[in-house]
Coordinates of C-alpha atoms in Angstrom, one line a residue:
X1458 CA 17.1 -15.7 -8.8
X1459 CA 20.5 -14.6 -10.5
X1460 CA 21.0 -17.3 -11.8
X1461 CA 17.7 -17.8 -13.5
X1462 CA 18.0 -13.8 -14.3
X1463 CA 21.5 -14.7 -15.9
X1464 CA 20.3 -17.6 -17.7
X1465 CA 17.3 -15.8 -19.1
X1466 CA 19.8 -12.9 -20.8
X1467 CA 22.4 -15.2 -21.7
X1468 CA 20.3 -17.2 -24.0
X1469 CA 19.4 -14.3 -25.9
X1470 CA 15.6 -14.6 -25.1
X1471 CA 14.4 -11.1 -25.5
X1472 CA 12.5 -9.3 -22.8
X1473 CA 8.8 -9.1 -24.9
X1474 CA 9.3 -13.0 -25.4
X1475 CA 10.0 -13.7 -21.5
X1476 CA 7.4 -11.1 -20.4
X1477 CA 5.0 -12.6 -22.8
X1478 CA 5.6 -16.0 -21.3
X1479 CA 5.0 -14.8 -17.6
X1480 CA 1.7 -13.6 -18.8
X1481 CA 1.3 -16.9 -19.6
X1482 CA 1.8 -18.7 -16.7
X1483 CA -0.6 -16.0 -14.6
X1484 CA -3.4 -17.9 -13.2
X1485 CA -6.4 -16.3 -13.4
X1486 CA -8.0 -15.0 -10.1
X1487 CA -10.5 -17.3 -9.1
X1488 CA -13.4 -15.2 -8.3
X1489 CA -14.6 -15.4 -4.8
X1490 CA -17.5 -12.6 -4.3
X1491 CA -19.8 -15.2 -2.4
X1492 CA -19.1 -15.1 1.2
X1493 CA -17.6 -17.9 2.6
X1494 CA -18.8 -19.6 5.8
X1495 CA -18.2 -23.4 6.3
X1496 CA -15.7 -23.3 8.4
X1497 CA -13.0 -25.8 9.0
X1498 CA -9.7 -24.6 11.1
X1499 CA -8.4 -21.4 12.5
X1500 CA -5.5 -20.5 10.7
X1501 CA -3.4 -17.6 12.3
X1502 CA -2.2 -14.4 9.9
X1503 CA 1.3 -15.7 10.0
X1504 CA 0.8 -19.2 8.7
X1505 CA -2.1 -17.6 5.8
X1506 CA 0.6 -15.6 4.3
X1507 CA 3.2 -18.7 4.8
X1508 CA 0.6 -20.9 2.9
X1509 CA -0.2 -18.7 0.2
X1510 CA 3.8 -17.6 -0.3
X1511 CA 4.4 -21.4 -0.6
X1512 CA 1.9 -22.9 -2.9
X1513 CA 2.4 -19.5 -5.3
X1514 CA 6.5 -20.7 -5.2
X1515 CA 5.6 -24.5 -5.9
X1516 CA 3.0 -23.5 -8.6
X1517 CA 5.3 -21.0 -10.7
X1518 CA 9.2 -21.2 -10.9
X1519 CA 8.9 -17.4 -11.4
X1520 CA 8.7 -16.0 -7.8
X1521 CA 11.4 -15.6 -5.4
X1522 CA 11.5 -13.7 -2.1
X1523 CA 14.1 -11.4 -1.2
X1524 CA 14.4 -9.1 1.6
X1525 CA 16.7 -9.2 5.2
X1526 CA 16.5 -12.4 7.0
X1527 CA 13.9 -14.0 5.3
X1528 CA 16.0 -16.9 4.7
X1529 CA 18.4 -18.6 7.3
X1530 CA 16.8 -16.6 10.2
X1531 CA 13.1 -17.8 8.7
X1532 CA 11.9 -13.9 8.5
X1533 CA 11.6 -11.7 11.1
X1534 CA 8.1 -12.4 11.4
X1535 CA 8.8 -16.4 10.4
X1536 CA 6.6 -15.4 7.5
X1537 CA 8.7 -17.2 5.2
X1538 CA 9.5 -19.9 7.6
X1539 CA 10.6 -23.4 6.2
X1540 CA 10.9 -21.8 2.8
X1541 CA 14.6 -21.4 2.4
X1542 CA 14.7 -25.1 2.8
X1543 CA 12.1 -26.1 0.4
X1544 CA 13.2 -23.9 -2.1
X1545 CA 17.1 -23.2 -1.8
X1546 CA 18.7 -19.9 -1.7
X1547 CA 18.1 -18.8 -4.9
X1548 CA 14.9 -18.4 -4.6
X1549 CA 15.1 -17.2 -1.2
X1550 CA 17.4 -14.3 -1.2
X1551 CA 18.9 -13.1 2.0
X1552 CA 19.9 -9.3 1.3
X1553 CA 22.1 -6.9 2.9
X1554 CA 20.6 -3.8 4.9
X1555 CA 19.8 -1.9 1.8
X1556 CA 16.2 -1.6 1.0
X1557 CA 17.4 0.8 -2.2
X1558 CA 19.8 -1.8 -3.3
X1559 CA 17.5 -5.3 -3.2
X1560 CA 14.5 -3.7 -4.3
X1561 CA 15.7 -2.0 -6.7
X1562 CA 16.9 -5.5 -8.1
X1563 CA 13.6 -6.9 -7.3
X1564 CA 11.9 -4.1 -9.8
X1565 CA 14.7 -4.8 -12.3
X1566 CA 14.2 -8.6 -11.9
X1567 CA 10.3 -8.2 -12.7
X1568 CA 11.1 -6.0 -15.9
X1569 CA 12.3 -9.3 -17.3
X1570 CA 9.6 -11.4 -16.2
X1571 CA 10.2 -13.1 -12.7
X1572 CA 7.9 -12.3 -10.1
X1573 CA 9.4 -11.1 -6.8
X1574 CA 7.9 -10.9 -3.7
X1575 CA 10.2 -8.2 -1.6
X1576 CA 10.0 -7.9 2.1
X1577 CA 10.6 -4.8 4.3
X1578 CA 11.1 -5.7 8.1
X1579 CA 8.5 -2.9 8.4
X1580 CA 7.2 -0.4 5.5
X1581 CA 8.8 3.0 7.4
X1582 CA 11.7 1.1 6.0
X1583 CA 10.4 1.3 2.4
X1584 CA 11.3 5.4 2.5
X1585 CA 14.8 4.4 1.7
X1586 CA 13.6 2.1 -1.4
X1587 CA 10.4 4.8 -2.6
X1588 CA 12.6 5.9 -5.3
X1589 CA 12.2 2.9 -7.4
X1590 CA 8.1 1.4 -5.6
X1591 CA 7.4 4.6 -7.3
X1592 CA 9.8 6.0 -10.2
X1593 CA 10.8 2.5 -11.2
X1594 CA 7.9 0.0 -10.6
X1595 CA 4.9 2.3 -10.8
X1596 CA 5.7 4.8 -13.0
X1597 CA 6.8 2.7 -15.8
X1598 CA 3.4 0.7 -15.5
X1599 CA 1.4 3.5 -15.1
X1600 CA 3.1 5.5 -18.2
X1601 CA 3.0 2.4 -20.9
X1602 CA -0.9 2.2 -20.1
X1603 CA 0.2 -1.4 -18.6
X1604 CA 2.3 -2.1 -21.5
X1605 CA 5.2 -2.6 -19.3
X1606 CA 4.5 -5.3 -16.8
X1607 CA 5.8 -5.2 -13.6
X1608 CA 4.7 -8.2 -11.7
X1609 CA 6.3 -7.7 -8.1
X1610 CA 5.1 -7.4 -4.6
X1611 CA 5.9 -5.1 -1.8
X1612 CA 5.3 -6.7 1.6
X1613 CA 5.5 -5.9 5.1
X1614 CA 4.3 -5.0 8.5
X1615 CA 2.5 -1.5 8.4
X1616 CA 0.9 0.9 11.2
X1617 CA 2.1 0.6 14.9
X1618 CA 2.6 -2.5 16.9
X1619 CA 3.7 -2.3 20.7
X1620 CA 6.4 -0.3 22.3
X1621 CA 8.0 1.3 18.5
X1622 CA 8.8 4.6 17.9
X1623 CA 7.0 7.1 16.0
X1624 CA 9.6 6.7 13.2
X1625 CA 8.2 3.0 13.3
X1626 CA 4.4 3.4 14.0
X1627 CA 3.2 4.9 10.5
X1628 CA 0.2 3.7 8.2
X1629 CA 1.3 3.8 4.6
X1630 CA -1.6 3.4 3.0
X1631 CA -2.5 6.4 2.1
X1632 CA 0.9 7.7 0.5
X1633 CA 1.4 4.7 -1.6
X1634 CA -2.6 4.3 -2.6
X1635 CA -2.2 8.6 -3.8
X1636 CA 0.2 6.8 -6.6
X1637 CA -0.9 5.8 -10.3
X1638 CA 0.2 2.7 -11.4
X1639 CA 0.3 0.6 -8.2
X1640 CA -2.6 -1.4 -6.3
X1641 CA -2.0 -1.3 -2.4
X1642 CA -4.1 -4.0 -0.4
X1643 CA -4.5 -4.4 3.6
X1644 CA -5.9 -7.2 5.0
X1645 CA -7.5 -8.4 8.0
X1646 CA -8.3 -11.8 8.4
X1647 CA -6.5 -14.9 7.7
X1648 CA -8.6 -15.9 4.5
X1649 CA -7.8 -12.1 3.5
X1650 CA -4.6 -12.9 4.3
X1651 CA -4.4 -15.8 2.0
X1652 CA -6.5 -14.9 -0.9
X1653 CA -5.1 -11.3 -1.4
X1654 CA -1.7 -12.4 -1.1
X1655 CA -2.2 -15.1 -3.8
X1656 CA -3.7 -12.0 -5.8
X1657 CA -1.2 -9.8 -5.5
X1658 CA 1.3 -12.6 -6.7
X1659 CA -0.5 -13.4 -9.6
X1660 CA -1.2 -9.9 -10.8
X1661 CA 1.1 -8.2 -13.8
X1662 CA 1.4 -4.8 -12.2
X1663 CA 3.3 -3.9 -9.1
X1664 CA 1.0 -4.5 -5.6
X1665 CA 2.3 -2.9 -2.1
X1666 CA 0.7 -5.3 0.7
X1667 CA 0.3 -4.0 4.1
X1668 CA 0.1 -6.1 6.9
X1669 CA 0.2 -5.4 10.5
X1670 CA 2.6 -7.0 13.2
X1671 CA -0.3 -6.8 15.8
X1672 CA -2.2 -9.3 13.6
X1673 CA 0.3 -12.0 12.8
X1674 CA -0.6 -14.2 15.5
X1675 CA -4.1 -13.4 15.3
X1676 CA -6.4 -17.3 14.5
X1677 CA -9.3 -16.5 12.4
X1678 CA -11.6 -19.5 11.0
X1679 CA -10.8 -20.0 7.5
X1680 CA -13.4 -22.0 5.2
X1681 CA -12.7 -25.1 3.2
X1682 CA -12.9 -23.3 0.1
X1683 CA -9.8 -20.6 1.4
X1684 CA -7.6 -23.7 2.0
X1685 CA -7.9 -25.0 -1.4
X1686 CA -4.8 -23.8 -3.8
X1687 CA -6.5 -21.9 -6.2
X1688 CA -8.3 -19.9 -4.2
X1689 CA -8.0 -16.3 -5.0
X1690 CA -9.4 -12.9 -3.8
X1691 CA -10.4 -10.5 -5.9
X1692 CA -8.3 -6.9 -6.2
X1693 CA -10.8 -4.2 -5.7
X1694 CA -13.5 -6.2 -3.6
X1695 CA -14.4 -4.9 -0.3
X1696 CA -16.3 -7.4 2.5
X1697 CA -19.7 -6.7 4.6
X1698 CA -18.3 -7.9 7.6
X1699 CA -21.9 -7.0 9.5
X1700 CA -24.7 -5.9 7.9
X1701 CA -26.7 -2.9 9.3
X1702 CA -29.0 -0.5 8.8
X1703 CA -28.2 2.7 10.6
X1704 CA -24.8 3.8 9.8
X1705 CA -22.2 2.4 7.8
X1706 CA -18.2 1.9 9.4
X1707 CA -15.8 1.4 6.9
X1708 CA -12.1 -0.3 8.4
X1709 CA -9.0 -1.7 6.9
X1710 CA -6.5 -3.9 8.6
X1711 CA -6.4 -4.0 12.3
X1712 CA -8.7 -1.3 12.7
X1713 CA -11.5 -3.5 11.0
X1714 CA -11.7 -5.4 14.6
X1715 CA -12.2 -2.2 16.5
X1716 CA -15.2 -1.6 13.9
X1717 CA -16.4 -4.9 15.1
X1718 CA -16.4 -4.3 18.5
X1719 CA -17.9 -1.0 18.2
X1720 CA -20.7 -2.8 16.3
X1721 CA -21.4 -5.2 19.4
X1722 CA -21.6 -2.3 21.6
X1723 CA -23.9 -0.1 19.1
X1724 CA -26.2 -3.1 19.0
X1725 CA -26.7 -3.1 22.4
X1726 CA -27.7 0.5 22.1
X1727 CA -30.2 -0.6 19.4
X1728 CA -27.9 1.2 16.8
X1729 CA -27.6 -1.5 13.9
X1730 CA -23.9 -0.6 12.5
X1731 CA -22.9 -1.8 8.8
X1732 CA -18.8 -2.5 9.0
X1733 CA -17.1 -2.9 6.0
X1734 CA -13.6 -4.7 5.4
X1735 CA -12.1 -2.3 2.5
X1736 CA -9.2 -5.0 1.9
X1737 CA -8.6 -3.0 -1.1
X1738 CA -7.4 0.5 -0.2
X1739 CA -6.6 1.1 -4.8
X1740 CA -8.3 -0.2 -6.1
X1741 CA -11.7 0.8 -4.0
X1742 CA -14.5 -0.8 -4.0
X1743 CA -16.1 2.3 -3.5
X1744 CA -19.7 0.8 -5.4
X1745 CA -19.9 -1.0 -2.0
X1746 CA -18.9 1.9 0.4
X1747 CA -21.8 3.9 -1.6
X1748 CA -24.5 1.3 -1.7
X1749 CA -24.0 0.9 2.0
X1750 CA -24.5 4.5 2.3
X1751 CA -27.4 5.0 0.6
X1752 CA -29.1 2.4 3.0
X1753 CA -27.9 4.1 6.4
X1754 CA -27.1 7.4 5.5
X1755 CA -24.2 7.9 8.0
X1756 CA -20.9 6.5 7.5
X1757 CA -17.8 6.4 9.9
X1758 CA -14.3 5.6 8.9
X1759 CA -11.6 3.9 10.8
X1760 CA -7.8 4.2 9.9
X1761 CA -4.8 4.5 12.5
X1762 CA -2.9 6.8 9.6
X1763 CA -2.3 10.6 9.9
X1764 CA -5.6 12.7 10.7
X1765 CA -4.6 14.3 7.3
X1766 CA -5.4 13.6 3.8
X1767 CA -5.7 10.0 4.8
X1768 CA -7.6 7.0 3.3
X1769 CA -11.3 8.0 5.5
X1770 CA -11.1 11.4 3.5
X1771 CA -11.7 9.9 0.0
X1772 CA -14.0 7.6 1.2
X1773 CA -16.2 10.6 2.5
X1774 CA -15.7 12.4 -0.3
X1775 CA -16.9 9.8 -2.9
X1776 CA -19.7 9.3 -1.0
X1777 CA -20.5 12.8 -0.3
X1778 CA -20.8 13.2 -4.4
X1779 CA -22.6 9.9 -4.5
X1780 CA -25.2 11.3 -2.5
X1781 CA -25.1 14.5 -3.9
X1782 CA -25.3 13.1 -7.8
X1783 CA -28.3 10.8 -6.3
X1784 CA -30.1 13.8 -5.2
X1785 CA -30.3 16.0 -7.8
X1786 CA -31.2 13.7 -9.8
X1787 CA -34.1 12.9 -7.6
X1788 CA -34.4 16.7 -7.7
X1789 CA -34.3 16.7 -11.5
X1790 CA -37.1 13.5 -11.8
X1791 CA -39.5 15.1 -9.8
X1792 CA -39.4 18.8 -11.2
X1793 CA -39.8 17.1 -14.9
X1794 CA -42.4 15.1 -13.7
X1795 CA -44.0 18.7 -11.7
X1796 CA -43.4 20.4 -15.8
X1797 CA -44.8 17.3 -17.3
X1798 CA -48.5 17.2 -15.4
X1799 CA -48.6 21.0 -15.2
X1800 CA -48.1 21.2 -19.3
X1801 CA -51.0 18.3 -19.6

């Protein structure tokens, strides 16, 4: 990645030209708003985000990973497993124990066009590094209106896993998704997995990606259509997971299994139970979150983040003024049609 960073500045090619070359090479996001269901294989978490990190590397010379044993130890999480060997240690950086230090070279590396995918061993880690997700990467492409691009992702583990400390257990994705300029996704499954991640690396602006530990060796089926290379999720599209009719559930990450399961054991209480996959936490979809709403009229939300000003609260709050903007103007059709036969 130096090298290529090196390269780049020593040949005098400006910044607009390289940035403006990148932009080139971004494949467009191959929609994927029909649900999918032939099929094929189970595919754990762990070797979706493997997949996806790999064909992304193979298809554009641009991204690199970088983080603390990603490389000759395979990741922590053998994420990146196999990579370091396929793609040789420049683009698969093994960093020292400074979160500040490599990421801030990861944000630095995107402001001349590369696209780096940076790995926290777990997002509590990110605290030493927020100085630059946020001043550096997010700021700058919030304040240029998107004129400065700043194609990197942040990944890791979020949330608790077993037998970690409270300094190790939090849910970031409400504190990162409060912050103009950056697009924070979660997913569940292994095709969310897959297609997000293939989103996030494609996208210009900075993405933080929140996985969960819990979930790594988690199989879900995945359909034909998620194995092939260019398929893409969209940024900002939530999933029905179960349809319903009696209250809505929204979920993101590992909590989106617990919604599931709750579900089953509404049903057999004859409660029909709509959960939704958010995948998106900002983007949200929340056009989904309020049409499911509308139908049931009750809605629960599902996090495992802080009981305050978390990710559940703007979800009620949207659709609380949803409903509210839906009624009066219900209110307002039906006085002016009361004013309009009293006046004939």
């Amino acid at each position: 990645m130096l090298g290529l960073l090196r390269q780049k500045i020593g040949s005098g090619t400006s910044s607009a030209m390289i940035l403006g070359q990148s932009r080139q090479l971004i494949r467009p996001a191959v929609s994927a708003l029909r649900n999918y269901s032939s099929a094929v294989k189970e595919m754990t978490v762990r070797d979706a985000l493997n997949s996806a990190l790999d064909e992304e590397m193979s298809a554009d010379p641009k991204v690199f990973l970088m983080g603390e044993e990603v490389g000759e130890y395979q990741g922590a999480y053998k994420i990146t497993k196999g990579l370091l060997d396929k793609y040789g240690p420049d683009r698969v950086l093994d960093t020292p124990i400074t979160e500040a230090g490599f990421t801030g070279i990861g944000v630095g590396a995107a402001y001349y066009g590369l696209r780096p995918v940076v790995e926290f061993m777990t997002f509590n880690f990110s605290m030493q590094a927020i100085d630059h997700i946020i001043n550096s990467a997010a700021k700058s492409n919030y304040m240029s209106a998107g004129q400065i691009s700043v194609p990197i992702v942040f990944r890791g583990p979020n949330g608790a896993a077993a037998g970690v400390g409270a300094q190790h257990s939090q849910c970031y994705a409400s504190w990162y998704a409060s912050c103009p300029g950056l697009k924070v996704l979660a997913p569940y499954s292994s095709e969310d997995a897959r297609g997000l991640m293939k989103a996030a690396i494609r996208d210009p602006d900075p993405v933080v990606f929140l996985e969960n530990e819990l979930l790594y060796g988690e199989s879900f089926p995945v359909s034909a259509e998620a194995l092939d290379s260019s398929f893409c999720l969209p940024i900002g599209k939530a999933k029905i997971e179960r349809e319903g009719k009696d209250v809505t559930i929204t979920a993101f990450s590992k909590m989106v299994g617990y919604a599931l399961k709750a579900a089953e054991i509404l049903a057999k209480e004859g409660i029909s139970a709509e959960v939704i996959n958010l995948r998106s936490i900002r983007p949200l979809d929340r056009a989904t979150i309020n049409t499911s709403v509308r139908k049931t009229n009750r809605l629960v939300t599902v996090e495992e983040g802080l009981p305050q000003h978390g990710v559940g609260a703007e979800i009620w709050f949207a659709s609380l003024l949803n409903l509210f903007s839906v009624l009066i103007v219900t209110r307002y059709l039906s006085l002016h049609t009361l004013h309009s036969s009293v006046f004939l």
